[in-house]
mmCIF file of C-alpha atoms in Angstrom:
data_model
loop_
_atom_site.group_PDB
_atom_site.id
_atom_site.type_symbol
_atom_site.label_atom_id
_atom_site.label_comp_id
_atom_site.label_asym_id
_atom_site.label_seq_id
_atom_site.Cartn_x
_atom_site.Cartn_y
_atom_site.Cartn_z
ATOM 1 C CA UNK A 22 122.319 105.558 225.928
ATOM 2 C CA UNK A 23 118.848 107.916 226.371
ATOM 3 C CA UNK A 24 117.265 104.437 228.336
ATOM 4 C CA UNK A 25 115.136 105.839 230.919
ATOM 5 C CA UNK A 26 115.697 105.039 234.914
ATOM 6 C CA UNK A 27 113.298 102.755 234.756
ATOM 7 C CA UNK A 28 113.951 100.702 231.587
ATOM 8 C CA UNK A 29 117.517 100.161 232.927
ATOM 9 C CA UNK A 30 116.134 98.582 236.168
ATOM 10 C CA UNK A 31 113.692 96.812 234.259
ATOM 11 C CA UNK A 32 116.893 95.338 232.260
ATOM 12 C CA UNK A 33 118.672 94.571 235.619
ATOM 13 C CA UNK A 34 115.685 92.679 236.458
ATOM 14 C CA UNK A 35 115.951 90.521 233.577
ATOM 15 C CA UNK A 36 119.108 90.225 233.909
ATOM 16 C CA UNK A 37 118.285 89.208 237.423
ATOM 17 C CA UNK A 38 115.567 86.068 236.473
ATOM 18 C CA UNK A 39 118.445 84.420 234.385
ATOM 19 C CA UNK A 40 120.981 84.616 237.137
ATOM 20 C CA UNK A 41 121.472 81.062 239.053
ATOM 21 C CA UNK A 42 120.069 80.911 242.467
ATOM 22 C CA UNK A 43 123.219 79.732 244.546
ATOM 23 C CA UNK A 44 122.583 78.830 248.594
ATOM 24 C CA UNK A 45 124.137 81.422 250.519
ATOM 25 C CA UNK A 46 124.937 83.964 248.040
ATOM 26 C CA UNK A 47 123.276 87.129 247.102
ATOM 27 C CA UNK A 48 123.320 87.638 243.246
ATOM 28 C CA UNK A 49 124.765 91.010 242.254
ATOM 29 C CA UNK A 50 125.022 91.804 238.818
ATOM 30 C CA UNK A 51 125.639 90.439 235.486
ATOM 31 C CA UNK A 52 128.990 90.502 233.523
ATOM 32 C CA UNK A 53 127.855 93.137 230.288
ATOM 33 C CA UNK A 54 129.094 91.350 226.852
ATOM 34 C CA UNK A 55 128.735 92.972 223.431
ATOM 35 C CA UNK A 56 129.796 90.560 221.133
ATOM 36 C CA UNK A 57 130.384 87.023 223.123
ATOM 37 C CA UNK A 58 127.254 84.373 223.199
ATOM 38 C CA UNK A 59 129.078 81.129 224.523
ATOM 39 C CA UNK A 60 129.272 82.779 228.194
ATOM 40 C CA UNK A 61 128.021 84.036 230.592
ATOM 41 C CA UNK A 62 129.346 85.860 234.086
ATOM 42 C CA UNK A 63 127.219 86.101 237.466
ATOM 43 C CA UNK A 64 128.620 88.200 239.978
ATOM 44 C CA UNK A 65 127.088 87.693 243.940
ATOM 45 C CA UNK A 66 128.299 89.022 247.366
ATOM 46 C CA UNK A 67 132.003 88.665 248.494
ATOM 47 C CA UNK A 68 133.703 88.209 245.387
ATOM 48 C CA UNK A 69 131.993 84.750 244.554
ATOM 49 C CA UNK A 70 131.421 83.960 240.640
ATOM 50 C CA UNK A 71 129.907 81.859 238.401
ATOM 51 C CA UNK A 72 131.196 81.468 234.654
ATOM 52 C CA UNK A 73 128.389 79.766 233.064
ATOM 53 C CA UNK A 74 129.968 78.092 229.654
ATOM 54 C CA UNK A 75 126.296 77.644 227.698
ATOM 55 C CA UNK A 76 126.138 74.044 226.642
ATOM 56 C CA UNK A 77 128.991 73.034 228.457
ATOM 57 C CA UNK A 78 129.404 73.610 232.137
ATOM 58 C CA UNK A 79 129.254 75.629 235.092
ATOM 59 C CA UNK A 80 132.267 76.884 237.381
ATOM 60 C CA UNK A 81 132.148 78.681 240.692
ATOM 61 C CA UNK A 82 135.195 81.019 242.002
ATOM 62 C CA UNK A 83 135.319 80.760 245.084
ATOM 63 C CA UNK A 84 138.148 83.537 246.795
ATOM 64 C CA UNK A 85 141.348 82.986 248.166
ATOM 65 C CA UNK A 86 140.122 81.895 252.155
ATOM 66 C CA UNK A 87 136.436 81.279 251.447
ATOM 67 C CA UNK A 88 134.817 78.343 251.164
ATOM 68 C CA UNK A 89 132.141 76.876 248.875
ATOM 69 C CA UNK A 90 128.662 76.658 250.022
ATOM 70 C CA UNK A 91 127.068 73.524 251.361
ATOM 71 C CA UNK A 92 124.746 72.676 249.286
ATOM 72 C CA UNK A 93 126.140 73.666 245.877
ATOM 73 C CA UNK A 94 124.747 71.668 242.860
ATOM 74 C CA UNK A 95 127.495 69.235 242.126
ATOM 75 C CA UNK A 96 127.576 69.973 238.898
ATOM 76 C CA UNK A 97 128.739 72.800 239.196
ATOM 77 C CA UNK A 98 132.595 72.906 239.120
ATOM 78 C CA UNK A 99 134.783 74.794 242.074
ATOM 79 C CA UNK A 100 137.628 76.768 241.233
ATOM 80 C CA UNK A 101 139.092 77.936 244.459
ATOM 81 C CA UNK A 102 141.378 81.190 243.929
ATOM 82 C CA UNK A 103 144.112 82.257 243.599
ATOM 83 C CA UNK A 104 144.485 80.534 240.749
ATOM 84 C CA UNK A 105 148.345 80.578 240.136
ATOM 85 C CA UNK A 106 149.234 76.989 239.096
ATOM 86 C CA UNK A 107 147.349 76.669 235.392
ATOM 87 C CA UNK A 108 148.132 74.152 233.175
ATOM 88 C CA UNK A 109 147.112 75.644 229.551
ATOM 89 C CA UNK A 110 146.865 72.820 227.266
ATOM 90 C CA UNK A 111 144.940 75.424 224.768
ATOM 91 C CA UNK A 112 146.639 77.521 222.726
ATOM 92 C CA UNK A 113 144.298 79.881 222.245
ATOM 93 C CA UNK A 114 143.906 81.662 225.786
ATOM 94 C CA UNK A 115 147.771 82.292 226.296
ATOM 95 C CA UNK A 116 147.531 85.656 224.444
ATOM 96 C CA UNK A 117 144.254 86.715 226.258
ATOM 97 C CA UNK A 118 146.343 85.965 229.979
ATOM 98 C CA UNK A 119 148.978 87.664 228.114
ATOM 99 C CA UNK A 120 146.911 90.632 227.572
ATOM 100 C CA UNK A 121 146.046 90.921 231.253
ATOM 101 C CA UNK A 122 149.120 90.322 232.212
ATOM 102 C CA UNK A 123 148.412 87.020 233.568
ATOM 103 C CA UNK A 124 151.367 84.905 232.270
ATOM 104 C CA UNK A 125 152.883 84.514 235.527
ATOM 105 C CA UNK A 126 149.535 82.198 236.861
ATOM 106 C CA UNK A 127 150.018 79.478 233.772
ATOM 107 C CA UNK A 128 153.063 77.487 235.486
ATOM 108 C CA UNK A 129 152.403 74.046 232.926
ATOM 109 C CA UNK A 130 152.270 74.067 228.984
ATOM 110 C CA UNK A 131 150.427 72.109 226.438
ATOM 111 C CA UNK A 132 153.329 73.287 224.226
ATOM 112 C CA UNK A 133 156.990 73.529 224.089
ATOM 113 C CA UNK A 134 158.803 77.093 223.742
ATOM 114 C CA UNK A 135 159.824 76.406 220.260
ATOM 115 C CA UNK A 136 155.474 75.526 219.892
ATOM 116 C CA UNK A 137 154.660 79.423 221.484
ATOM 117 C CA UNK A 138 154.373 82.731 218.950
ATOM 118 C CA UNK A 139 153.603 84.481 221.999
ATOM 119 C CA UNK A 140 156.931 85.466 223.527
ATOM 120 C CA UNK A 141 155.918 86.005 227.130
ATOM 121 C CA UNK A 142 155.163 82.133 227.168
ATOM 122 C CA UNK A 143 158.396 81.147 225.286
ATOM 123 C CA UNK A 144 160.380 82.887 227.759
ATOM 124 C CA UNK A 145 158.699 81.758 230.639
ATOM 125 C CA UNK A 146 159.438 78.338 229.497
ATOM 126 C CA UNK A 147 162.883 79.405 228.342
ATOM 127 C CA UNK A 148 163.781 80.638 232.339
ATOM 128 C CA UNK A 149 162.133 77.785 234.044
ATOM 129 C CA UNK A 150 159.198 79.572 235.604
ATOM 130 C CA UNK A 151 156.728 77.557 232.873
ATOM 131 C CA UNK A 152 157.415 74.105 232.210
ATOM 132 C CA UNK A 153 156.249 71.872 229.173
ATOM 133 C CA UNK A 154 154.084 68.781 231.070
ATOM 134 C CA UNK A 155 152.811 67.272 228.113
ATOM 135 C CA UNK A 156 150.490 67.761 224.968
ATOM 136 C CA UNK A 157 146.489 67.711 225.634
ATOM 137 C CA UNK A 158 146.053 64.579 225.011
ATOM 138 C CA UNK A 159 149.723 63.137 226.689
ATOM 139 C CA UNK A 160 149.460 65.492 229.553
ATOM 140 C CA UNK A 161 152.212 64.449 232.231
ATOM 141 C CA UNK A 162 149.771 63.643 235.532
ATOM 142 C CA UNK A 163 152.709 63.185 237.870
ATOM 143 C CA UNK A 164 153.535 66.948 237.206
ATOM 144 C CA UNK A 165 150.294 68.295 237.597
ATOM 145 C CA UNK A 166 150.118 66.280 240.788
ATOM 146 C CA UNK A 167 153.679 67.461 241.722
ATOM 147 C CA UNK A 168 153.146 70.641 240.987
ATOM 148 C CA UNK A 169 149.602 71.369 242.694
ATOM 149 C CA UNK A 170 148.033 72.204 239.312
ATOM 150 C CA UNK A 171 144.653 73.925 240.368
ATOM 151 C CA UNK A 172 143.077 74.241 236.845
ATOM 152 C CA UNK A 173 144.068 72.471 233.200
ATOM 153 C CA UNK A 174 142.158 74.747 230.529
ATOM 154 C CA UNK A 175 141.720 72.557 227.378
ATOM 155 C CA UNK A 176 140.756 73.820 223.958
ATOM 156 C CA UNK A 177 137.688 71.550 222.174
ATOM 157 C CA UNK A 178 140.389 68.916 220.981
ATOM 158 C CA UNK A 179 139.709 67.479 224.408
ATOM 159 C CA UNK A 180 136.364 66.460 223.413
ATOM 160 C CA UNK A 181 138.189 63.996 221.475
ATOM 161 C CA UNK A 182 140.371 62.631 224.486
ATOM 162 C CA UNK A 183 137.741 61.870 226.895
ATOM 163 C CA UNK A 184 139.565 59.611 228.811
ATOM 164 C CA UNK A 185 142.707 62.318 229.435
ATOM 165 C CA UNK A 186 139.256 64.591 230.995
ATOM 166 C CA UNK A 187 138.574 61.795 232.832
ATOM 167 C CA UNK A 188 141.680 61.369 234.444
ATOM 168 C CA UNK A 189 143.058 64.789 234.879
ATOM 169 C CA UNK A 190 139.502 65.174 236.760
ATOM 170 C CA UNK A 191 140.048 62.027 238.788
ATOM 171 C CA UNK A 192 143.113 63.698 240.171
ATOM 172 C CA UNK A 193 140.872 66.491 241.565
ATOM 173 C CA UNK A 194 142.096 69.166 238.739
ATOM 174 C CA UNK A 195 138.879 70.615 237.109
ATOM 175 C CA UNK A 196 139.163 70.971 233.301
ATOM 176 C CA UNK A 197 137.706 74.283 231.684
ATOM 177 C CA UNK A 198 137.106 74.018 227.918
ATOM 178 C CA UNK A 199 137.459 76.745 225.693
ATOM 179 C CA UNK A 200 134.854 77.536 223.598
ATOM 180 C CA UNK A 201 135.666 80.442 222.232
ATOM 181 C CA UNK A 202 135.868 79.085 218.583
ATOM 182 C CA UNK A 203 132.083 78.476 218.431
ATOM 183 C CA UNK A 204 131.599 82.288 218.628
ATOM 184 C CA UNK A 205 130.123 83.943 215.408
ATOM 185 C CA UNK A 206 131.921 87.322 215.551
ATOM 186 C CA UNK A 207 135.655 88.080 215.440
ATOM 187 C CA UNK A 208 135.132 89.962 218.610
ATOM 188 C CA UNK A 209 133.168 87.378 220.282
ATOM 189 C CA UNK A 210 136.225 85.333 220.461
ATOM 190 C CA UNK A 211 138.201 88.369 221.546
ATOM 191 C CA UNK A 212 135.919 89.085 224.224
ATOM 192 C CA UNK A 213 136.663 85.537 225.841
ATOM 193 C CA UNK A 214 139.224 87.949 227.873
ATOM 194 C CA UNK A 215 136.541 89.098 230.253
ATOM 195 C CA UNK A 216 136.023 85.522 231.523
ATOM 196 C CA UNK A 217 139.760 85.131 232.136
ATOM 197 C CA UNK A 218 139.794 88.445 233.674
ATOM 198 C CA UNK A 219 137.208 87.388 236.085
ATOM 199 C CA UNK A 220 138.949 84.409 236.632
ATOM 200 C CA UNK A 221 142.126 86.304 237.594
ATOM 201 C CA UNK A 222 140.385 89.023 239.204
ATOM 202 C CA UNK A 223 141.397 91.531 236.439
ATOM 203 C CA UNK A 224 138.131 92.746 234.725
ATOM 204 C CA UNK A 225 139.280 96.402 234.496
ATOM 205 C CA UNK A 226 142.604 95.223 232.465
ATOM 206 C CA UNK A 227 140.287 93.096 230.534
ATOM 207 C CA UNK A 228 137.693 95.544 229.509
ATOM 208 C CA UNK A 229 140.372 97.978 228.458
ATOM 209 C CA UNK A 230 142.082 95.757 226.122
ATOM 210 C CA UNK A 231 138.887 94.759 224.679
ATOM 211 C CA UNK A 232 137.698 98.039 223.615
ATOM 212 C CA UNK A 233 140.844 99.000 222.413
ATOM 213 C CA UNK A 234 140.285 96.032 219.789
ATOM 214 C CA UNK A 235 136.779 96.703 219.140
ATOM 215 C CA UNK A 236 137.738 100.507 218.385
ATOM 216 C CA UNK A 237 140.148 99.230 216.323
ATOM 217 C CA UNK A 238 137.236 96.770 214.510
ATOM 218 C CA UNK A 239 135.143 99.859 214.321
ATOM 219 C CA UNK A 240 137.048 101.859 212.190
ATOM 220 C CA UNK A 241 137.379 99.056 209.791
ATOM 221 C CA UNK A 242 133.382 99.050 209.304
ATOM 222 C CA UNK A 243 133.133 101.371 206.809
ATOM 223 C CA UNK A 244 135.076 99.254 204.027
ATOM 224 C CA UNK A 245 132.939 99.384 201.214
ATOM 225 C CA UNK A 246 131.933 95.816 199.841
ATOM 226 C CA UNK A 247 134.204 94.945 196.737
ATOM 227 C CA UNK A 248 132.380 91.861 195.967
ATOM 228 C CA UNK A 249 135.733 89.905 195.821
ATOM 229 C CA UNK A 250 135.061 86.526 196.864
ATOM 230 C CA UNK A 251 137.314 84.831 199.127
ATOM 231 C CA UNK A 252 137.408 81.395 199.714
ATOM 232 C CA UNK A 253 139.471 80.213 203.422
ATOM 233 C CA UNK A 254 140.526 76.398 203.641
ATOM 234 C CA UNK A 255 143.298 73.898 203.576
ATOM 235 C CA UNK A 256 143.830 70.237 202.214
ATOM 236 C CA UNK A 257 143.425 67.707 205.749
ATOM 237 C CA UNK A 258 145.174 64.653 205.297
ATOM 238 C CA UNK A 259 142.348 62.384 203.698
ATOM 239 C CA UNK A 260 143.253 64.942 200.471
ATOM 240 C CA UNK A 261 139.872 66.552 201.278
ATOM 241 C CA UNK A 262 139.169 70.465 201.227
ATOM 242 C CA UNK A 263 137.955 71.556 204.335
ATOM 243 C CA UNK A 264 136.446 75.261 204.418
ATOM 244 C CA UNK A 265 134.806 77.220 207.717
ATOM 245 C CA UNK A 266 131.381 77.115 208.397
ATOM 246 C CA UNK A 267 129.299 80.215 207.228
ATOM 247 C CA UNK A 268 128.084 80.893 210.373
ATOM 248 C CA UNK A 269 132.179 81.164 211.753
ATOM 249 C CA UNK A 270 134.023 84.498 212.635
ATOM 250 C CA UNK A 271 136.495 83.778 209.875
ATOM 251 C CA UNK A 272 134.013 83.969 207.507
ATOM 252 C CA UNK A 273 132.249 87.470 209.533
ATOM 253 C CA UNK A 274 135.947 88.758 208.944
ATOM 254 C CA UNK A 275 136.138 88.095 205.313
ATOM 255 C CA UNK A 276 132.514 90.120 205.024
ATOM 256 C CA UNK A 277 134.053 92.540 207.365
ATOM 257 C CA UNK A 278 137.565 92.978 205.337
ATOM 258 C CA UNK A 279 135.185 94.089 202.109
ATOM 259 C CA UNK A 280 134.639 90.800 200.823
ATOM 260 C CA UNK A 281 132.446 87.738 199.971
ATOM 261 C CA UNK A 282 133.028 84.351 201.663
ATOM 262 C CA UNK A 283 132.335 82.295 198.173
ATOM 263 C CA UNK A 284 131.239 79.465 200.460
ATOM 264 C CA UNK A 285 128.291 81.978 202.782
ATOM 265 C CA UNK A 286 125.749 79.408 200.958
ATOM 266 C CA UNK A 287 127.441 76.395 202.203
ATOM 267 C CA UNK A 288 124.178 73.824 204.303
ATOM 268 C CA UNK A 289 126.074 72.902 207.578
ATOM 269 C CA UNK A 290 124.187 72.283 210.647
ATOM 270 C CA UNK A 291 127.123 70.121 212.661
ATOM 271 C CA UNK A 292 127.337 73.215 214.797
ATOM 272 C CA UNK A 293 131.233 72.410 213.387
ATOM 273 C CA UNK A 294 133.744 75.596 212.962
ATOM 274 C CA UNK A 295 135.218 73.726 210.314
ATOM 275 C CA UNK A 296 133.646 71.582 207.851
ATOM 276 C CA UNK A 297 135.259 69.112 205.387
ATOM 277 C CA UNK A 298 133.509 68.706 201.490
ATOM 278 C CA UNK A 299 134.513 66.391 198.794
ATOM 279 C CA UNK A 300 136.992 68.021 196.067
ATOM 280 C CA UNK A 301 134.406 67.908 193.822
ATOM 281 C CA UNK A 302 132.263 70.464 195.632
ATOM 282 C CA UNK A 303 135.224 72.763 196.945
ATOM 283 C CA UNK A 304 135.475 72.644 192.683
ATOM 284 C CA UNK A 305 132.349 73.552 191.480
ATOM 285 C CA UNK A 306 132.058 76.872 194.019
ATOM 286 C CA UNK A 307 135.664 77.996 194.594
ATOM 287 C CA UNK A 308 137.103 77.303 191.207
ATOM 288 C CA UNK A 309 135.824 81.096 190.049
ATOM 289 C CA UNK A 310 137.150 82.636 193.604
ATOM 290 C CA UNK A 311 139.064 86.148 193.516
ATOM 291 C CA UNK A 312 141.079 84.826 195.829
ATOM 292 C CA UNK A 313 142.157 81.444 197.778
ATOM 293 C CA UNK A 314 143.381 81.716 201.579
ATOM 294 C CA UNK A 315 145.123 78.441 202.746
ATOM 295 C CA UNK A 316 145.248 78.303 206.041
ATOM 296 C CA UNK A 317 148.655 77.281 207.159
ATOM 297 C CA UNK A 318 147.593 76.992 211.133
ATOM 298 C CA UNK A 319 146.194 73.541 210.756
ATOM 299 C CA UNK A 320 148.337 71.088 208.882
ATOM 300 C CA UNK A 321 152.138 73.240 208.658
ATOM 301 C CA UNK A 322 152.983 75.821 206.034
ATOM 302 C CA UNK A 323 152.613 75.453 202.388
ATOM 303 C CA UNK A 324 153.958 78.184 200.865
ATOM 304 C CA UNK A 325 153.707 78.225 196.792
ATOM 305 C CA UNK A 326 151.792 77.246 194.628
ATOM 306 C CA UNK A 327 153.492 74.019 193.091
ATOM 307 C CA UNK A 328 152.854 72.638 196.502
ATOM 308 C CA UNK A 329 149.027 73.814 196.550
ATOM 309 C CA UNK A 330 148.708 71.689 193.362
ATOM 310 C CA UNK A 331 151.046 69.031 194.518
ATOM 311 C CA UNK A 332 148.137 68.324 196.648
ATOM 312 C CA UNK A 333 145.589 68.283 193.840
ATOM 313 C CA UNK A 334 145.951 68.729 190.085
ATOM 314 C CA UNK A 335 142.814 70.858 190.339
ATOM 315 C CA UNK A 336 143.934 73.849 192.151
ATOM 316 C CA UNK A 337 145.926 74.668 188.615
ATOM 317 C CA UNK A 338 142.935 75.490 187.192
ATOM 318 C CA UNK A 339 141.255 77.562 189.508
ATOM 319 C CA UNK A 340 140.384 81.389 188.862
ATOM 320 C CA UNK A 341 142.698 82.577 191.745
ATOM 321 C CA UNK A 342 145.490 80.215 190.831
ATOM 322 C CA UNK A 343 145.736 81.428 187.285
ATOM 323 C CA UNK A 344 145.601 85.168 188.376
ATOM 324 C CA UNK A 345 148.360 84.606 191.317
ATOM 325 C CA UNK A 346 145.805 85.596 193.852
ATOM 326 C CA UNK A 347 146.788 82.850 196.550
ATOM 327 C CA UNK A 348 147.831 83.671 199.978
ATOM 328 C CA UNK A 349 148.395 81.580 203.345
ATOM 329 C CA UNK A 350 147.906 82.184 206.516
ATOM 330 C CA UNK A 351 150.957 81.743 209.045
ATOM 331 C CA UNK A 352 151.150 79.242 211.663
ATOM 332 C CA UNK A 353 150.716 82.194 214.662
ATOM 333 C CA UNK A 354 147.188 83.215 213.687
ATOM 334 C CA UNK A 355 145.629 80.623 215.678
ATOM 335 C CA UNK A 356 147.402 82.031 218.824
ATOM 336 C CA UNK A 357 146.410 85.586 218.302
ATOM 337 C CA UNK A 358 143.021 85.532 219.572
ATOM 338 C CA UNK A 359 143.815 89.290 221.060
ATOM 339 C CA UNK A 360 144.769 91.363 217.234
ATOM 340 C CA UNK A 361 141.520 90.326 215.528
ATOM 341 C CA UNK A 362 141.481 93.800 213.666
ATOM 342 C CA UNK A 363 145.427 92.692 211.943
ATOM 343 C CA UNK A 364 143.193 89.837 210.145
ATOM 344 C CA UNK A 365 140.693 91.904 209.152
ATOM 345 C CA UNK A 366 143.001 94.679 207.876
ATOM 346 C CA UNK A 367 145.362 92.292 206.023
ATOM 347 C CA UNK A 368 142.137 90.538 203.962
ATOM 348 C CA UNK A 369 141.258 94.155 203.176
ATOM 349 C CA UNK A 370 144.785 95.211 201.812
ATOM 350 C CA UNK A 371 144.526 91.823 200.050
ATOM 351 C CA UNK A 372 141.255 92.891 198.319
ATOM 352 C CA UNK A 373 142.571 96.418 197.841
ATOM 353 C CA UNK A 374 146.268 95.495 196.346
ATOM 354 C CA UNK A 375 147.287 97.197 199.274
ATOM 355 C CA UNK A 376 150.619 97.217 200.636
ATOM 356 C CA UNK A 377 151.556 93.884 201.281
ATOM 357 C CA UNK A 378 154.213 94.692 203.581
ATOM 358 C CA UNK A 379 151.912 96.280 206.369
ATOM 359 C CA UNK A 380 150.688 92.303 206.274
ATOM 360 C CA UNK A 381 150.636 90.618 209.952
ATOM 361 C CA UNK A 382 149.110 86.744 209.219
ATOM 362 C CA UNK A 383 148.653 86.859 205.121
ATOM 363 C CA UNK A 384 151.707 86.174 202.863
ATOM 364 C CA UNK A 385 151.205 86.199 199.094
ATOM 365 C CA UNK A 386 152.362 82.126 197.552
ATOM 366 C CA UNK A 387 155.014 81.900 195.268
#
């Protein structure tokens, strides 16, 4: 990269002053991120690690026949490898362990196989070697216990079962959250694979699959802007609109794609990924949209338009509505955390009256 010798060091050395002390290990290096900002990963002697999960919490790996040191800060969580017996109550990591080709370590599900896009996890469920103990916030504890579960990875909807946390830690299984939908870039929550890969002891496999997608993202940076604007929600069950934040990697991918995320102005400082606004305000800025994404992932498909206005005599007059430019999202793009770039191409054939066929999430509403 033309740095000098000696501003590299200097960078190690930063890198250095930000690293935890822990007793008894040496710090080594740090884990090198390009896109990712809700992680970090310290590497000291003899295979020891720390994830550090900013604003969350703090795991050490410790490797298969060593021990923890003494005097670790009890805060910070152990996770003693090999980890083989995960219970992922997320949905979002499964294609990331997928992508390593770390399947085989995830022996509980949140979901059923008939709940999985990602086949490796169906059929692992399908042939016994995965078995369904319970949603996130129903997990089955006598399974977990049965089965020697040594990690339950939870996506933020545990924030909002506290007590399940509670208990599931109570039965000596530490919980890891994952955060990867706070991340601003596409990539960002793409590059959530290089934890996992550290976790499993599998950065190399990680790495490579992540700069296969970011090639794949680079190539798509030269879309010229077409000023479409684009506006990304769906209808929650109180009847109100609820739209991402502006700060969110769906909305990056919309700017990305070659268009304009008609709600980029939107005030939100919840620190939210999703935030819901009153009818009346999805109105006034979305009504002149290009185009309207619903996003099926959340609350099941809708898939024409009578049903879009079933759900408010509104939509019918909206810009998008009236030109047929309304197109959902299907129920797998919430599990496909590793294709970010399929997104990102479909919104741009969407903008471009592209080929609609060559479509991977986006279908066009009847």
């Amino acid at each position: 990269d033309g740095e000098t010798e000696a501003e590299e060091s200097s960078k190690a050395a930063q890198k250095d002053e930000n690293a935890p002390e822990l007793p008894g290990l040496t710090y080594e290096s740090t884990m090198d991120l390009s896109f990712a900002e809700c992680f970090d990963v310290y590497y000291y002697n003899d295979g020891y690690k720390l994830l550090d999960i900013h604003d969350d919490a703090r795991y050490l790996i410790v490797p298969e026949g060593k021990e923890a040191p003494d005097d670790l800060d009890p805060e910070i969580q152990i996770l003693q490898q090999p980890l083989d017996t995960i219970y992922m109550a997320a949905t979002s990591p499964m294609a990331l362990f997928d992508a390593i080709g770390s399947v085989d370590s995830i022996k509980l599900s949140g979901l059923d196989a008939s709940g999985w896009y990602i086949q490796s996890a169906a059929d692992a469920i399908n042939n016994g070697e995965m078995t369904f103990a319970g949603k996130y916030d129903e997990p089955d504890y006598e399974l977990l216990v049965g089965d020697d579960c040594d990690l339950a990875i939870e996506s933020t909807m545990i924030l909002h079962a506290p007590k399940v946390q509670e208990m599931i830690e109570t039965l000596g299984i530490p919980v890891f959250t994952d955060r990867s939908s706070y991340e601003s870039q596409p990539l960002g929550r793409t590059e959530w694979i290089k934890l996992y890969g550290a976790m499993m002891n599998k950065e190399e496999e990680a790495k490579t699959f992540f700069d296969q997608q970011a090639q794949v993202i680079e190539k798509l940076k030269d879309f010229t802007n077409t000023e479409k604007t684009v506006a990304f929600f769906y209808i929650n069950t109180s009847g109100s609109p609820v739209v991402r934040n502006p700060k969110d990697y769906i909305s990056s991918m919309i700017e990305i794609a070659g268009g304009r995320n008609v709600f980029a102005d939107l005030q939100d400082d919840s620190g939210k990924t999703s935030v819901a606004i009153t009818m009346e305000e999805f109105y006034n800025t979305a009504a002149d949209a290009d185009y309207l994404i619903y996003n099926g992932t959340i609350d099941g498909q809708i898939n024409s338009i009578s049903e879009l206005e079933a759900k408010n005599e509104l939509f019918s007059e909206f810009k998008a509505v009236k030109d047929g430019n309304v197109w959902y999202t299907g129920k797998n793009l919430y599990q496909a955390t590793d294709t970010v770039g399929e997104l990102i191409k479909d919104m741009h054939l969407m903008l471009t009256d592209g080929d609609a066929s060559q479509m991977t999430f986006l279908e066009k509403m009847k």
